[in-house]
Amino acid sequence: MAYEHILLDKTDGLATITLNRPEVYNAMNTKMLQELVHAVEDVCKDDQVRAIMYTGAGKAFSAGGDIKEMGGTQGQWIGTASEEWVWATCKIATAFYNTEKPVVAAVNGLATGAGACFTFAADLVLASTEAWWGIFFVKRAVMPDFGGMFFLPRIIGANRAKELMFFGDRLDAQRAYEIGLAQRVVPAERFAEESRAYAQRLAHGATKAIGTAKVIINRGLETDLDAVLKYETYAQRNCFTSEDFKEGMQAALERREPVFKGR
């Protein structure tokens, strides 16, 4: 599939998806979402991809839904087009949640509406000092999408999530870090370089073990301790038979850094 509104790069085990409509702050129209669904499904099933990062072109991460597309059809957007939008966001959120590959959101600028909720679907979030979030759905009398009401309470707690969603106030990068939404805040002038290096570390890591840990952590939020311990025991046995485990042990004996292959 040829992409018009996104960029996809696969280099050295890292897949980078870039929202590429900088002239409209990477606002998401139906075409962009269709391309995102295709790209996300592609990188999730590609065995050569060991980590995924997504970001925005220009000064914004994403301004969310394309208001001109939504409001410029005199109400006709309600119906088939809106259903396509919702199902696309569901597919993307589900794919990122279910893939065992670590997923990083590199938030380089404003992330509002659907753009904000899109960042919540990542396993890890990096924020530029110029990044900020606006969960403005309440100001348009609609609900958060991209699984926002599932992900955000698990990241920052239910009441903080409610406050952000009920009031729709702006959240800057430092505050996002303080409440646990962002794992790191990076100076804007170094953001592109450092976010890529961060994601590349994951791609070079023991991605089989990382992926298994991701699955167990996610399941642990949905089930009880006994079920998690049983799955953890099963998963650990699989790790003990992996090539990466052998390499990790050998590297420890030889006092060197391990070279993992994700197998």
Tab-separated table of C-alpha atoms in Angstrom:
chain	number	residue	atom	x	y	z
A	1	MET	CA	0.000	0.000	0.000
A	2	ALA	CA	1.363	3.417	-0.954
A	3	TYR	CA	1.059	5.903	1.891
A	4	GLU	CA	-0.016	9.506	1.389
A	5	HIS	CA	-0.471	10.764	4.950
A	6	ILE	CA	2.016	8.700	6.955
A	7	LEU	CA	5.630	7.593	6.640
A	8	LEU	CA	6.876	4.110	7.503
A	9	ASP	CA	10.534	3.297	8.057
A	10	LYS	CA	11.987	-0.057	9.061
A	11	THR	CA	15.647	0.109	10.031
A	12	ASP	CA	17.725	-2.212	12.198
A	13	GLY	CA	14.746	-3.893	13.837
A	14	LEU	CA	12.902	-0.637	14.600
A	15	ALA	CA	9.730	0.370	12.749
A	16	THR	CA	8.948	4.092	12.877
A	17	ILE	CA	5.515	5.369	11.863
A	18	THR	CA	5.272	9.129	11.327
A	19	LEU	CA	1.990	11.005	11.006
A	20	ASN	CA	2.689	13.207	8.005
A	21	ARG	CA	0.200	16.035	7.553
A	22	PRO	CA	2.244	18.796	9.191
A	23	GLU	CA	0.338	21.548	7.384
A	24	VAL	CA	-2.731	20.654	9.524
A	25	TYR	CA	-0.815	19.593	12.649
A	26	ASN	CA	-1.109	15.944	11.585
A	27	ALA	CA	-4.884	15.969	11.963
A	28	MET	CA	-6.329	12.531	11.259
A	29	ASN	CA	-8.710	12.130	8.368
A	30	THR	CA	-10.240	8.844	7.262
A	31	LYS	CA	-7.476	8.252	4.719
A	32	MET	CA	-4.752	8.637	7.352
A	33	LEU	CA	-6.527	6.217	9.678
A	34	GLN	CA	-6.848	3.651	6.900
A	35	GLU	CA	-3.123	3.972	6.262
A	36	LEU	CA	-2.372	3.689	9.987
A	37	VAL	CA	-4.390	0.484	10.257
A	38	HIS	CA	-2.446	-1.007	7.351
A	39	ALA	CA	0.949	0.112	8.681
A	40	VAL	CA	0.285	-1.003	12.253
A	41	GLU	CA	-0.907	-4.428	11.157
A	42	ASP	CA	2.139	-4.707	8.900
A	43	VAL	CA	4.735	-3.895	11.561
A	44	CYS	CA	3.037	-6.038	14.193
A	45	LYS	CA	3.257	-9.148	12.011
A	46	ASP	CA	6.707	-8.449	10.507
A	47	ASP	CA	9.217	-10.787	12.173
A	48	GLN	CA	12.064	-8.430	11.285
A	49	VAL	CA	10.506	-5.657	13.392
A	50	ARG	CA	11.406	-5.946	17.071
A	51	ALA	CA	10.165	-2.578	18.362
A	52	ILE	CA	7.743	0.090	17.156
A	53	MET	CA	7.818	3.866	17.547
A	54	TYR	CA	5.306	6.419	16.315
A	55	THR	CA	5.579	10.205	16.185
A	56	GLY	CA	4.459	13.277	14.238
A	57	ALA	CA	6.055	15.317	11.457
A	58	GLY	CA	6.764	18.987	12.033
A	59	LYS	CA	5.868	20.770	15.260
A	60	ALA	CA	2.863	18.640	16.253
A	61	PHE	CA	2.230	15.045	17.209
A	62	SER	CA	-1.414	15.208	16.173
A	63	ALA	CA	-4.293	17.633	16.528
A	64	GLY	CA	-6.698	14.679	16.557
A	65	GLY	CA	-9.599	14.300	14.197
A	66	ASP	CA	-9.736	16.428	11.065
A	67	ILE	CA	-12.459	18.918	11.974
A	68	LYS	CA	-12.952	19.940	8.340
A	69	GLU	CA	-13.722	16.359	7.371
A	70	MET	CA	-15.968	15.794	10.372
A	71	GLY	CA	-17.863	19.064	10.230
A	72	GLY	CA	-17.591	19.978	6.582
A	73	THR	CA	-20.191	17.525	5.295
A	74	GLN	CA	-23.202	19.210	6.930
A	75	GLY	CA	-23.850	16.277	9.217
A	76	GLN	CA	-23.249	13.571	6.628
A	77	TRP	CA	-20.099	12.441	8.483
A	78	ILE	CA	-22.400	10.826	11.033
A	79	GLY	CA	-23.042	7.283	9.858
A	80	THR	CA	-20.731	5.213	7.688
A	81	ALA	CA	-17.769	7.602	7.834
A	82	SER	CA	-17.909	7.968	11.606
A	83	GLU	CA	-18.216	4.194	12.030
A	84	GLU	CA	-15.149	3.679	9.839
A	85	TRP	CA	-13.277	6.177	12.020
A	86	VAL	CA	-14.238	4.424	15.265
A	87	TRP	CA	-13.426	0.953	13.992
A	88	ALA	CA	-10.053	2.119	12.674
A	89	THR	CA	-9.088	3.542	16.072
A	90	CYS	CA	-10.223	0.297	17.696
A	91	LYS	CA	-8.082	-1.802	15.361
A	92	ILE	CA	-4.978	0.315	15.997
A	93	ALA	CA	-5.376	0.348	19.779
A	94	THR	CA	-6.033	-3.399	19.877
A	95	ALA	CA	-3.036	-4.189	17.673
A	96	PHE	CA	-0.634	-2.174	19.846
A	97	TYR	CA	-2.050	-3.691	23.036
A	98	ASN	CA	-1.878	-7.276	21.782
A	99	THR	CA	1.479	-7.229	20.013
A	100	GLU	CA	4.362	-8.546	22.070
A	101	LYS	CA	6.610	-5.927	20.498
A	102	PRO	CA	7.349	-2.893	22.693
A	103	VAL	CA	5.616	0.238	21.408
A	104	VAL	CA	6.903	3.773	22.035
A	105	ALA	CA	4.988	7.011	21.459
A	106	ALA	CA	7.394	9.887	20.779
A	107	VAL	CA	5.257	12.956	21.450
A	108	ASN	CA	7.063	15.810	19.737
A	109	GLY	CA	4.432	18.535	20.089
A	110	LEU	CA	0.744	19.080	20.717
A	111	ALA	CA	-1.398	15.958	21.103
A	112	THR	CA	-5.065	16.834	21.304
A	113	GLY	CA	-8.312	14.906	21.057
A	114	ALA	CA	-7.753	11.625	19.260
A	115	GLY	CA	-4.080	12.566	19.016
A	116	ALA	CA	-3.866	12.564	22.814
A	117	CYS	CA	-5.640	9.223	23.167
A	118	PHE	CA	-3.447	7.693	20.467
A	119	THR	CA	-0.435	8.222	22.744
A	120	PHE	CA	-2.089	6.221	25.547
A	121	ALA	CA	-1.994	3.030	23.451
A	122	ALA	CA	1.815	2.874	23.669
A	123	ASP	CA	3.764	0.889	26.240
A	124	LEU	CA	6.103	3.813	26.841
A	125	VAL	CA	5.749	7.541	26.180
A	126	LEU	CA	8.523	10.057	25.555
A	127	ALA	CA	7.702	13.762	25.589
A	128	SER	CA	9.496	16.697	24.054
A	129	THR	CA	9.667	19.791	26.238
A	130	GLU	CA	7.341	21.305	23.628
A	131	ALA	CA	4.777	18.510	23.946
A	132	TRP	CA	1.388	19.000	25.548
A	133	TRP	CA	-1.851	17.056	25.754
A	134	GLY	CA	-5.432	18.238	25.410
A	135	ILE	CA	-8.176	15.685	26.052
A	136	PHE	CA	-10.763	18.063	24.662
A	137	PHE	CA	-13.585	15.625	23.863
A	138	VAL	CA	-15.877	17.074	26.526
A	139	LYS	CA	-15.651	20.437	24.743
A	140	ARG	CA	-17.115	18.788	21.635
A	141	ALA	CA	-19.646	16.687	23.590
A	142	VAL	CA	-18.114	13.375	22.467
A	143	MET	CA	-16.266	10.459	24.045
A	144	PRO	CA	-12.504	9.749	24.018
A	145	ASP	CA	-11.435	7.227	21.381
A	146	PHE	CA	-8.415	5.006	20.626
A	147	GLY	CA	-9.266	3.088	23.808
A	148	GLY	CA	-8.528	6.179	25.879
A	149	MET	CA	-10.992	5.270	28.629
A	150	PHE	CA	-9.337	1.851	28.918
A	151	PHE	CA	-5.701	2.933	28.802
A	152	LEU	CA	-5.542	6.242	30.679
A	153	PRO	CA	-6.980	5.049	34.034
A	154	ARG	CA	-4.474	2.199	33.988
A	155	ILE	CA	-1.627	4.644	33.402
A	156	ILE	CA	-2.419	7.490	35.812
A	157	GLY	CA	-5.285	6.178	37.958
A	158	ALA	CA	-9.039	6.452	37.618
A	159	ASN	CA	-9.630	9.793	39.333
A	160	ARG	CA	-6.861	11.642	37.514
A	161	ALA	CA	-8.168	10.232	34.236
A	162	LYS	CA	-11.682	11.386	35.123
A	163	GLU	CA	-10.460	14.883	35.947
A	164	LEU	CA	-8.661	15.225	32.621
A	165	MET	CA	-11.625	13.855	30.679
A	166	PHE	CA	-14.320	15.750	32.609
A	167	PHE	CA	-12.653	19.174	32.341
A	168	GLY	CA	-10.591	18.904	29.145
A	169	ASP	CA	-7.747	20.995	30.573
A	170	ARG	CA	-4.336	21.280	28.945
A	171	LEU	CA	-1.534	19.060	30.291
A	172	ASP	CA	2.084	20.077	29.701
A	173	ALA	CA	5.051	17.714	29.348
A	174	GLN	CA	6.367	18.199	32.877
A	175	ARG	CA	2.988	17.487	34.445
A	176	ALA	CA	2.566	14.460	32.173
A	177	TYR	CA	5.860	13.165	33.549
A	178	GLU	CA	4.864	13.882	37.149
A	179	ILE	CA	1.640	11.867	36.924
A	180	GLY	CA	3.262	8.972	35.058
A	181	LEU	CA	1.862	9.527	31.580
A	182	ALA	CA	5.322	10.238	30.127
A	183	GLN	CA	8.387	8.246	31.153
A	184	ARG	CA	10.861	10.931	30.088
A	185	VAL	CA	10.894	14.579	29.047
A	186	VAL	CA	13.594	15.421	26.505
A	187	PRO	CA	14.747	18.872	25.314
A	188	ALA	CA	13.120	19.651	21.979
A	189	GLU	CA	16.418	20.137	20.154
A	190	ARG	CA	17.512	16.592	21.045
A	191	PHE	CA	14.141	14.894	20.932
A	192	ALA	CA	14.289	13.200	17.518
A	193	GLU	CA	17.741	11.774	18.170
A	194	GLU	CA	17.128	10.648	21.744
A	195	SER	CA	13.691	9.154	21.134
A	196	ARG	CA	15.059	7.072	18.287
A	197	ALA	CA	18.006	5.917	20.415
A	198	TYR	CA	15.575	4.985	23.209
A	199	ALA	CA	13.396	2.901	20.894
A	200	GLN	CA	16.459	1.393	19.223
A	201	ARG	CA	17.637	0.101	22.613
A	202	LEU	CA	14.400	-1.852	22.845
A	203	ALA	CA	14.810	-3.208	19.316
A	204	HIS	CA	18.272	-4.463	20.257
A	205	GLY	CA	17.082	-5.937	23.545
A	206	ALA	CA	15.865	-9.392	24.524
A	207	THR	CA	12.578	-8.771	22.771
A	208	LYS	CA	11.184	-12.250	23.381
A	209	ALA	CA	11.506	-11.709	27.137
A	210	ILE	CA	10.321	-8.094	26.841
A	211	GLY	CA	7.259	-9.174	24.879
A	212	THR	CA	6.392	-11.896	27.364
A	213	ALA	CA	6.722	-9.429	30.237
A	214	LYS	CA	4.406	-7.021	28.385
A	215	VAL	CA	1.742	-9.696	27.998
A	216	ILE	CA	1.940	-10.703	31.663
A	217	ILE	CA	1.801	-7.101	32.900
A	218	ASN	CA	-1.223	-6.384	30.703
A	219	ARG	CA	-2.984	-9.559	31.808
A	220	GLY	CA	-2.124	-8.803	35.411
A	221	LEU	CA	-4.303	-5.706	35.215
A	222	GLU	CA	-7.256	-7.826	34.128
A	223	THR	CA	-7.020	-10.949	36.293
A	224	ASP	CA	-5.955	-12.220	39.730
A	225	LEU	CA	-2.531	-13.020	41.182
A	226	ASP	CA	-2.896	-16.794	40.879
A	227	ALA	CA	-3.540	-16.607	37.137
A	228	VAL	CA	-0.580	-14.276	36.624
A	229	LEU	CA	1.769	-16.530	38.616
A	230	LYS	CA	0.763	-19.542	36.534
A	231	TYR	CA	1.336	-17.663	33.292
A	232	GLU	CA	4.591	-16.227	34.632
A	233	THR	CA	5.883	-19.731	35.426
A	234	TYR	CA	4.971	-20.995	31.960
A	235	ALA	CA	6.537	-17.967	30.303
A	236	GLN	CA	9.744	-18.253	32.310
A	237	ARG	CA	10.197	-21.839	31.143
A	238	ASN	CA	9.976	-20.619	27.558
A	239	CYS	CA	12.538	-17.904	28.259
A	240	PHE	CA	14.958	-20.465	29.681
A	241	THR	CA	14.948	-22.300	26.335
A	242	SER	CA	15.495	-19.197	24.184
A	243	GLU	CA	18.651	-18.250	22.293
A	244	ASP	CA	18.622	-14.879	24.044
A	245	PHE	CA	18.783	-16.543	27.475
A	246	LYS	CA	21.846	-18.524	26.435
A	247	GLU	CA	23.449	-15.365	25.064
A	248	GLY	CA	22.603	-13.426	28.228
A	249	MET	CA	24.199	-16.050	30.455
A	250	GLN	CA	27.268	-16.354	28.234
A	251	ALA	CA	27.691	-12.581	28.163
A	252	ALA	CA	27.530	-12.472	31.962
A	253	LEU	CA	30.226	-15.135	32.237
A	254	GLU	CA	32.400	-13.296	29.717
A	255	ARG	CA	31.689	-9.894	31.327
A	256	ARG	CA	30.463	-8.262	28.114
A	257	GLU	CA	27.269	-6.730	26.813
A	258	PRO	CA	24.858	-9.328	25.359
A	259	VAL	CA	23.913	-9.268	21.687
A	260	PHE	CA	20.270	-10.297	21.552
A	261	LYS	CA	18.410	-11.495	18.459
A	262	GLY	CA	14.874	-11.695	19.790
A	263	ARG	CA	14.855	-15.483	19.571
